[in-house]
PDB file of C-alpha atoms in Angstrom:
ATOM      1  CA  MET Z   1     -25.482  15.108 -66.766  1.00 59.00           C
ATOM      2  CA  ALA Z   2     -25.895  17.422 -63.791  1.00 67.00           C
ATOM      3  CA  GLU Z   3     -28.157  14.810 -62.236  1.00 71.00           C
ATOM      4  CA  SER Z   4     -25.502  12.082 -62.716  1.00 73.00           C
ATOM      5  CA  SER Z   5     -22.756  14.308 -61.261  1.00 75.00           C
ATOM      6  CA  ARG Z   6     -24.930  15.072 -58.276  1.00 75.00           C
ATOM      7  CA  THR Z   7     -25.636  11.345 -57.708  1.00 76.00           C
ATOM      8  CA  THR Z   8     -21.927  10.543 -57.895  1.00 81.00           C
ATOM      9  CA  SER Z   9     -21.150  13.290 -55.390  1.00 82.00           C
ATOM     10  CA  LEU Z  10     -23.825  11.961 -52.990  1.00 83.00           C
ATOM     11  CA  GLU Z  11     -22.511   8.411 -53.400  1.00 85.00           C
ATOM     12  CA  HIS Z  12     -18.998   9.647 -52.613  1.00 85.00           C
ATOM     13  CA  GLN Z  13     -20.231  11.495 -49.517  1.00 87.00           C
ATOM     14  CA  MET Z  14     -22.204   8.431 -48.432  1.00 87.00           C
ATOM     15  CA  ASN Z  15     -19.157   6.173 -48.879  1.00 87.00           C
ATOM     16  CA  SER Z  16     -17.024   8.612 -46.838  1.00 87.00           C
ATOM     17  CA  MET Z  17     -19.636   8.656 -44.083  1.00 88.00           C
ATOM     18  CA  MET Z  18     -19.856   4.842 -44.072  1.00 89.00           C
ATOM     19  CA  ALA Z  19     -16.058   4.598 -43.775  1.00 88.00           C
ATOM     20  CA  GLU Z  20     -16.141   7.046 -40.851  1.00 89.00           C
ATOM     21  CA  ILE Z  21     -18.941   5.021 -39.171  1.00 90.00           C
ATOM     22  CA  VAL Z  22     -16.919   1.811 -39.552  1.00 89.00           C
ATOM     23  CA  LYS Z  23     -13.865   3.547 -38.050  1.00 90.00           C
ATOM     24  CA  LEU Z  24     -15.939   4.853 -35.133  1.00 85.00           C
ATOM     25  CA  GLN Z  25     -17.401   1.386 -34.558  1.00 92.00           C
ATOM     26  CA  ARG Z  26     -13.860  -0.065 -34.368  1.00 91.00           C
ATOM     27  CA  ASP Z  27     -12.889   2.677 -31.914  1.00 86.00           C
ATOM     28  CA  VAL Z  28     -15.903   1.861 -29.729  1.00 88.00           C
ATOM     29  CA  VAL Z  29     -14.983  -1.853 -29.743  1.00 89.00           C
ATOM     30  CA  ASP Z  30     -11.372  -1.012 -28.781  1.00 85.00           C
ATOM     31  CA  LEU Z  31     -12.502   1.320 -25.980  1.00 84.00           C
ATOM     32  CA  ASN Z  32     -14.926  -1.300 -24.644  1.00 83.00           C
ATOM     33  CA  LYS Z  33     -12.080  -3.842 -24.550  1.00 80.00           C
ATOM     34  CA  GLU Z  34      -9.884  -1.363 -22.683  1.00 79.00           C
ATOM     35  CA  ILE Z  35     -12.667  -0.616 -20.187  1.00 74.00           C
ATOM     36  CA  ALA Z  36     -13.283  -4.337 -19.627  1.00 70.00           C
ATOM     37  CA  SER Z  37      -9.568  -4.885 -19.068  1.00 67.00           C
ATOM     38  CA  MET Z  38      -9.440  -2.055 -16.545  1.00 63.00           C
ATOM     39  CA  LYS Z  39     -12.520  -3.373 -14.734  1.00 62.00           C
ATOM     40  CA  SER Z  40     -11.025  -6.859 -14.530  1.00 56.00           C
ATOM     41  CA  LYS Z  41      -8.057  -5.443 -12.611  1.00 57.00           C
ATOM     42  CA  ASP Z  42      -9.531  -4.594  -9.208  1.00 57.00           C
ATOM     43  CA  GLN Z  43      -7.058  -1.968  -8.136  1.00 74.00           C
ATOM     44  CA  SER Z  44      -8.628  -1.030  -4.829  1.00 91.00           C
ATOM     45  CA  VAL Z  45      -5.922  -2.021  -2.367  1.00 96.00           C
ATOM     46  CA  ALA Z  46      -5.466  -0.469   1.082  1.00 97.00           C
ATOM     47  CA  PHE Z  47      -4.933  -1.622   4.659  1.00 97.00           C
ATOM     48  CA  PHE Z  48      -4.541  -0.182   8.141  1.00 97.00           C
ATOM     49  CA  SER Z  49      -3.336  -2.515  10.885  1.00 97.00           C
ATOM     50  CA  TYR Z  50      -2.208  -2.016  14.467  1.00 95.00           C
ATOM     51  CA  LEU Z  51      -0.652  -3.850  17.388  1.00 94.00           C
ATOM     52  CA  THR Z  52      -3.351  -5.188  19.642  1.00 92.00           C
ATOM     53  CA  ASP Z  53      -0.977  -5.965  22.527  1.00 91.00           C
ATOM     54  CA  ASN Z  54       2.389  -4.706  23.717  1.00 91.00           C
ATOM     55  CA  ILE Z  55       5.496  -6.515  22.507  1.00 90.00           C
ATOM     56  CA  VAL Z  56       7.833  -6.940  25.483  1.00 90.00           C
ATOM     57  CA  ASP Z  57      11.569  -7.550  25.020  1.00 90.00           C
ATOM     58  CA  PRO Z  58      11.480  -8.649  21.380  1.00 91.00           C
ATOM     59  CA  SER Z  59      14.593  -9.990  19.726  1.00 92.00           C
ATOM     60  CA  ALA Z  60      16.230  -8.895  16.480  1.00 94.00           C
ATOM     61  CA  GLY Z  61      14.732 -10.603  13.451  1.00 95.00           C
ATOM     62  CA  THR Z  62      11.212 -10.687  14.917  1.00 94.00           C
ATOM     63  CA  ARG Z  63       8.495  -9.974  12.348  1.00 96.00           C
ATOM     64  CA  VAL Z  64       5.946  -7.574  13.799  1.00 96.00           C
ATOM     65  CA  THR Z  65       2.444  -8.998  13.468  1.00 96.00           C
ATOM     66  CA  PHE Z  66      -0.274  -6.357  13.516  1.00 95.00           C
ATOM     67  CA  ARG Z  67      -3.349  -8.391  14.476  1.00 95.00           C
ATOM     68  CA  GLY Z  68      -5.788  -5.486  14.648  1.00 94.00           C
ATOM     69  CA  VAL Z  69      -7.118  -4.533  11.225  1.00 96.00           C
ATOM     70  CA  ASP Z  70      -9.460  -1.613  10.589  1.00 94.00           C
ATOM     71  CA  VAL Z  71      -9.173  -1.581   6.778  1.00 96.00           C
ATOM     72  CA  ASN Z  72      -8.176  -4.398   4.414  1.00 97.00           C
ATOM     73  CA  THR Z  73      -9.590  -3.483   1.006  1.00 95.00           C
ATOM     74  CA  GLY Z  74      -8.433  -6.113  -1.449  1.00 94.00           C
ATOM     75  CA  SER Z  75      -7.607  -8.563   1.400  1.00 96.00           C
ATOM     76  CA  ALA Z  76      -3.872  -8.250   0.734  1.00 97.00           C
ATOM     77  CA  TYR Z  77      -2.772  -7.926   4.381  1.00 98.00           C
ATOM     78  CA  ASP Z  78      -2.605 -11.136   6.459  1.00 98.00           C
ATOM     79  CA  ALA Z  79      -3.127 -10.375  10.161  1.00 97.00           C
ATOM     80  CA  THR Z  80      -1.946 -13.851  11.180  1.00 97.00           C
ATOM     81  CA  THR Z  81       1.519 -13.398   9.634  1.00 97.00           C
ATOM     82  CA  GLY Z  82       1.919  -9.602   9.429  1.00 97.00           C
ATOM     83  CA  VAL Z  83       2.663  -9.870   5.700  1.00 98.00           C
ATOM     84  CA  PHE Z  84       1.207  -7.760   2.881  1.00 98.00           C
ATOM     85  CA  THR Z  85       1.168  -9.549  -0.494  1.00 98.00           C
ATOM     86  CA  ALA Z  86       0.708  -7.364  -3.580  1.00 97.00           C
ATOM     87  CA  PRO Z  87      -2.402  -8.527  -5.481  1.00 96.00           C
ATOM     88  CA  VAL Z  88      -1.564  -6.397  -8.537  1.00 95.00           C
ATOM     89  CA  PRO Z  89       1.661  -4.869  -9.842  1.00 96.00           C
ATOM     90  CA  GLY Z  90       2.084  -1.154  -9.248  1.00 95.00           C
ATOM     91  CA  VAL Z  91       3.403   1.635  -7.062  1.00 97.00           C
ATOM     92  CA  TYR Z  92       2.492   1.367  -3.376  1.00 98.00           C
ATOM     93  CA  SER Z  93       2.844   3.642  -0.364  1.00 98.00           C
ATOM     94  CA  PHE Z  94       3.586   2.193   3.102  1.00 98.00           C
ATOM     95  CA  ALA Z  95       3.649   3.953   6.474  1.00 97.00           C
ATOM     96  CA  PHE Z  96       4.766   2.759   9.891  1.00 96.00           C
ATOM     97  CA  THR Z  97       4.492   4.342  13.328  1.00 95.00           C
ATOM     98  CA  ALA Z  98       6.105   2.875  16.457  1.00 92.00           C
ATOM     99  CA  SER Z  99       5.584   3.980  20.050  1.00 90.00           C
ATOM    100  CA  VAL Z 100       7.541   3.005  23.149  1.00 87.00           C
ATOM    101  CA  PRO Z 101       6.683   3.975  26.737  1.00 85.00           C
ATOM    102  CA  PRO Z 102       9.191   5.296  29.281  1.00 81.00           C
ATOM    103  CA  GLU Z 103      11.529   2.730  30.853  1.00 76.00           C
ATOM    104  CA  THR Z 104      13.797   2.754  33.899  1.00 64.00           C
ATOM    105  CA  SER Z 105      16.919   1.976  31.854  1.00 71.00           C
ATOM    106  CA  ASP Z 106      18.414   3.051  28.529  1.00 72.00           C
ATOM    107  CA  HIS Z 107      16.955   1.135  25.602  1.00 78.00           C
ATOM    108  CA  ASP Z 108      17.014   1.196  21.798  1.00 87.00           C
ATOM    109  CA  ILE Z 109      14.951  -0.524  19.131  1.00 90.00           C
ATOM    110  CA  HIS Z 110      15.199  -0.379  15.332  1.00 94.00           C
ATOM    111  CA  PHE Z 111      12.554  -1.438  12.804  1.00 95.00           C
ATOM    112  CA  VAL Z 112      12.817  -2.073   9.065  1.00 96.00           C
ATOM    113  CA  LEU Z 113      10.238  -2.480   6.335  1.00 97.00           C
ATOM    114  CA  LYS Z 114      11.213  -5.463   4.229  1.00 97.00           C
ATOM    115  CA  LYS Z 115      10.228  -6.072   0.617  1.00 97.00           C
ATOM    116  CA  ASN Z 116      10.814  -9.706  -0.342  1.00 97.00           C
ATOM    117  CA  GLY Z 117      13.330  -9.874   2.516  1.00 95.00           C
ATOM    118  CA  ARG Z 118      15.275  -6.754   1.518  1.00 96.00           C
ATOM    119  CA  GLN Z 119      15.291  -3.584   3.654  1.00 94.00           C
ATOM    120  CA  GLU Z 120      13.356  -0.638   2.172  1.00 93.00           C
ATOM    121  CA  MET Z 121      12.686   1.675   5.144  1.00 93.00           C
ATOM    122  CA  TYR Z 122      14.222   2.249   8.573  1.00 91.00           C
ATOM    123  CA  VAL Z 123      12.742   3.595  11.829  1.00 91.00           C
ATOM    124  CA  PHE Z 124      14.605   3.823  15.142  1.00 88.00           C
ATOM    125  CA  LEU Z 125      13.757   4.772  18.713  1.00 83.00           C
ATOM    126  CA  ASP Z 126      17.030   5.179  20.616  1.00 81.00           C
ATOM    127  CA  GLY Z 127      18.410   6.198  23.966  1.00 72.00           C
ATOM    128  CA  HIS Z 128      15.444   7.444  25.928  1.00 67.00           C
ATOM    129  CA  THR Z 129      14.357   6.539  29.433  1.00 68.00           C
ATOM    130  CA  GLN Z 130      11.907   9.007  30.919  1.00 78.00           C
ATOM    131  CA  PHE Z 131       9.293   9.764  28.262  1.00 81.00           C
ATOM    132  CA  TRP Z 132       7.097   8.241  25.591  1.00 82.00           C
ATOM    133  CA  LEU Z 133       8.627   8.262  22.141  1.00 83.00           C
ATOM    134  CA  GLN Z 134       6.860   7.862  18.822  1.00 87.00           C
ATOM    135  CA  ARG Z 135       8.459   7.783  15.376  1.00 91.00           C
ATOM    136  CA  SER Z 136       6.988   7.403  11.917  1.00 92.00           C
ATOM    137  CA  SER Z 137       8.246   6.867   8.425  1.00 95.00           C
ATOM    138  CA  ASN Z 138       6.810   6.167   5.025  1.00 95.00           C
ATOM    139  CA  THR Z 139       8.099   4.934   1.706  1.00 96.00           C
ATOM    140  CA  VAL Z 140       6.939   4.397  -1.860  1.00 97.00           C
ATOM    141  CA  VAL Z 141       7.941   1.194  -3.636  1.00 97.00           C
ATOM    142  CA  HIS Z 142       7.144  -0.642  -6.844  1.00 97.00           C
ATOM    143  CA  LEU Z 143       5.782  -4.141  -6.294  1.00 98.00           C
ATOM    144  CA  ASN Z 144       5.135  -6.942  -8.722  1.00 97.00           C
ATOM    145  CA  LYS Z 145       2.142  -9.191  -8.176  1.00 96.00           C
ATOM    146  CA  GLY Z 146       3.010 -11.573  -5.323  1.00 98.00           C
ATOM    147  CA  ASP Z 147       5.781  -9.428  -3.802  1.00 98.00           C
ATOM    148  CA  THR Z 148       5.663  -9.371  -0.002  1.00 98.00           C
ATOM    149  CA  VAL Z 149       6.169  -6.553   2.509  1.00 98.00           C
ATOM    150  CA  TRP Z 150       6.381  -6.666   6.311  1.00 98.00           C
ATOM    151  CA  MET Z 151       7.821  -4.854   9.320  1.00 97.00           C
ATOM    152  CA  GLU Z 152      10.654  -6.478  11.262  1.00 97.00           C
ATOM    153  CA  ILE Z 153      12.651  -5.641  14.362  1.00 95.00           C
ATOM    154  CA  GLN Z 154      16.212  -5.235  13.163  1.00 95.00           C
ATOM    155  CA  TRP Z 155      18.132  -4.405  16.332  1.00 91.00           C
ATOM    156  CA  VAL Z 156      17.500  -4.055  20.063  1.00 90.00           C
ATOM    157  CA  LYS Z 157      19.487  -2.919  23.096  1.00 88.00           C
ATOM    158  CA  GLY Z 158      18.263  -3.113  26.660  1.00 83.00           C
ATOM    159  CA  SER Z 159      14.734  -3.854  27.746  1.00 83.00           C
ATOM    160  CA  ASN Z 160      12.104  -2.666  25.241  1.00 83.00           C
ATOM    161  CA  THR Z 161       8.341  -2.520  25.095  1.00 85.00           C
ATOM    162  CA  VAL Z 162       6.583  -1.667  21.836  1.00 88.00           C
ATOM    163  CA  ALA Z 163       3.217  -0.150  22.721  1.00 85.00           C
ATOM    164  CA  GLY Z 164       0.113  -1.823  21.373  1.00 87.00           C
ATOM    165  CA  HIS Z 165      -3.493  -0.657  21.330  1.00 82.00           C
ATOM    166  CA  GLY Z 166      -4.652   1.382  24.305  1.00 73.00           C
ATOM    167  CA  ASN Z 167      -7.758   3.091  25.550  1.00 60.00           C
ATOM    168  CA  PHE Z 168      -6.999   6.447  27.138  1.00 56.00           C
ATOM    169  CA  ASP Z 169      -9.369   9.306  27.871  1.00 55.00           C
ATOM    170  CA  GLY Z 170     -12.253   7.212  26.553  1.00 58.00           C
ATOM    171  CA  GLY Z 171     -10.817   6.782  23.029  1.00 60.00           C
ATOM    172  CA  ASP Z 172      -8.860   4.227  21.057  1.00 71.00           C
ATOM    173  CA  GLN Z 173      -5.135   4.870  20.788  1.00 80.00           C
ATOM    174  CA  TYR Z 174      -3.277   3.081  18.023  1.00 86.00           C
ATOM    175  CA  HIS Z 175       0.252   3.493  19.370  1.00 89.00           C
ATOM    176  CA  THR Z 176       2.032   1.282  16.827  1.00 93.00           C
ATOM    177  CA  HIS Z 177       0.558   0.751  13.386  1.00 94.00           C
ATOM    178  CA  PHE Z 178       1.347  -0.255   9.796  1.00 97.00           C
ATOM    179  CA  SER Z 179      -0.581   0.768   6.688  1.00 97.00           C
ATOM    180  CA  GLY Z 180      -0.320   0.807   2.927  1.00 97.00           C
ATOM    181  CA  PHE Z 181      -2.196   1.450  -0.289  1.00 97.00           C
ATOM    182  CA  LEU Z 182      -1.857   1.156  -4.043  1.00 96.00           C
ATOM    183  CA  ILE Z 183      -1.068   4.530  -5.602  1.00 95.00           C
ATOM    184  CA  HIS Z 184      -1.486   3.268  -9.157  1.00 91.00           C
ATOM    185  CA  GLY Z 185      -1.330  -0.070 -10.919  1.00 91.00           C
ATOM    186  CA  ASP Z 186       0.846  -0.925 -13.876  1.00 87.00           C
TER     187      ASP Z 186
END
């Protein structure tokens, strides 16, 4: 009888262990599916672009096209149009810096970051005549796959020059530039 009780106890332990192994196998399958899903979503998205040439006397409504590109991980920025198109849904960070050289008359220029045609960020360089001026701004926005983002000149007064790429003191100077990256995907 003791032998039979011992066999039953071992069978019970073995059945419990088999159930635990089956559960662990299911967990491994689920985790492998989750890993595969995460790998299939390439979430490496970042770009850094800059003006290659000065923009002289632009008009309101002009999209700024940054033709110089140092980084374009994920190929989401189009240097021919100046438009970033979100390849994956998620939260993105965008930054913009504009530089204008001194002029002989009063001048103002305003820029906006547009998301699907709607203003999201605003940068202005107003009322200066005798010195270089540089302003920057950044924003964080949620984008769905296929949403578009670009920089546009919203308003101008007087004669304006937006400074492009320069080479001073033997080094590259990115006077006006636009960049962005995916913080995290959905």
